[in-house]
């Protein structure tokens, strides 16, 4: 599967093209819109989310409620675009709006302006903005439909916001009813309080999202070539999310300080299946799934647009100047969990189709079933 997204944060609409989706999958906006809604929620979100009512139009790849095997094309209108018509006009306007030139540390502003020779940072902001993640979430929802066809499920939960931590249980009902997407009620309250305090101070907060994938088969990805290793592919996709600064599988940074005997997961056989007595590998060995749940965390830095801006400089003159301030969020970690689910689902669906065939969803399901039947220990297969 391949994904391309296009569209500006304040342009008319966002676009996603998902290529390589198998035919014969039931797919409708009802499979996508709930995730778009979840991405908009979370304590600490900015005023933009009160303007948008993200909903997808499927404009390619689906007919009579089923995928055809053609590229799935998705469009999400930006309701806010009506307020940005002059700024975002495709045609030149007679008196263009003032350029943004005060660079925000932590954002794409400086590197992007230098790279593309932009004199208006707006030309960088519009595409680097995390608004683009709405298109990713729509595409990820399609990937989740592929995964669900063979019983694979991706979940996320907030592990930390600022210095407030919790231990994820992935209890979906409790997570989705929390304003910060943590199933731990007491931790949720402390996370909300920490975000409120950061907002009062004109500051922002980051955090950690935990992801768990269940229902997997062993053998997705490959140890045979560096760029087929699934842990690398997952890390790349998660690291590509706006604000992501780190990825770890299970508790990798703790395990790195321990002995091998404490870290590797003993193999047992239960009810005719290979099992592990623990899962410190995070479900991946040798760049392949090992059949256990995939466990992966993503660290998100605090949002870089600060209401009390850091010292910075002007792009055109180089003169010292506080960073540009514009409407933004205080904390996006709850929403980032939904985006991370989408990216993880996308990579796993891609790996699944690569192994089992991407043409038709029924063929795919039959191939996975056959494979599952042959995964028993050798002497139990006879
Ligand atoms: C976002 C929409 C954006 C920001 C945020 C994410 O809307 P606007 O820029 O119109 O307020 O709220 O983007 C950033 C934090 C950023 O730095 O770009 C969204 O829909 O997720």
mmCIF file of C-alpha atoms in Angstrom, residues 43-44 191-205 306-309 329-331:
data_model
loop_
_atom_site.group_PDB
_atom_site.id
_atom_site.type_symbol
_atom_site.label_atom_id
_atom_site.label_comp_id
_atom_site.label_asym_id
_atom_site.label_seq_id
_atom_site.Cartn_x
_atom_site.Cartn_y
_atom_site.Cartn_z
ATOM 1 C CA UNK A 43 -8.058 18.506 26.353
ATOM 2 C CA UNK A 44 -5.521 21.106 25.248
ATOM 3 C CA UNK A 191 -2.833 15.395 33.096
ATOM 4 C CA UNK A 192 -5.710 17.829 32.538
ATOM 5 C CA UNK A 193 -4.442 19.972 35.435
ATOM 6 C CA UNK A 194 -0.910 19.977 33.986
ATOM 7 C CA UNK A 195 -2.219 21.125 30.575
ATOM 8 C CA UNK A 196 -4.345 23.863 32.207
ATOM 9 C CA UNK A 197 -1.290 25.086 34.107
ATOM 10 C CA UNK A 198 0.831 25.162 30.937
ATOM 11 C CA UNK A 199 -1.897 27.127 29.143
ATOM 12 C CA UNK A 200 -2.024 29.724 31.952
ATOM 13 C CA UNK A 201 1.734 30.124 31.654
ATOM 14 C CA UNK A 202 1.497 30.664 27.855
ATOM 15 C CA UNK A 203 3.403 27.420 27.450
ATOM 16 C CA UNK A 204 2.871 23.943 25.903
ATOM 17 C CA UNK A 205 3.275 20.274 26.905
ATOM 18 C CA UNK A 306 4.243 29.471 22.167
ATOM 19 C CA UNK A 307 1.870 32.204 23.319
ATOM 20 C CA UNK A 308 4.866 33.603 25.234
ATOM 21 C CA UNK A 309 7.329 33.332 22.360
ATOM 22 C CA UNK A 329 -2.763 24.026 20.724
ATOM 23 C CA UNK A 330 -1.388 23.646 24.262
ATOM 24 C CA UNK A 331 -1.107 19.849 24.075
#
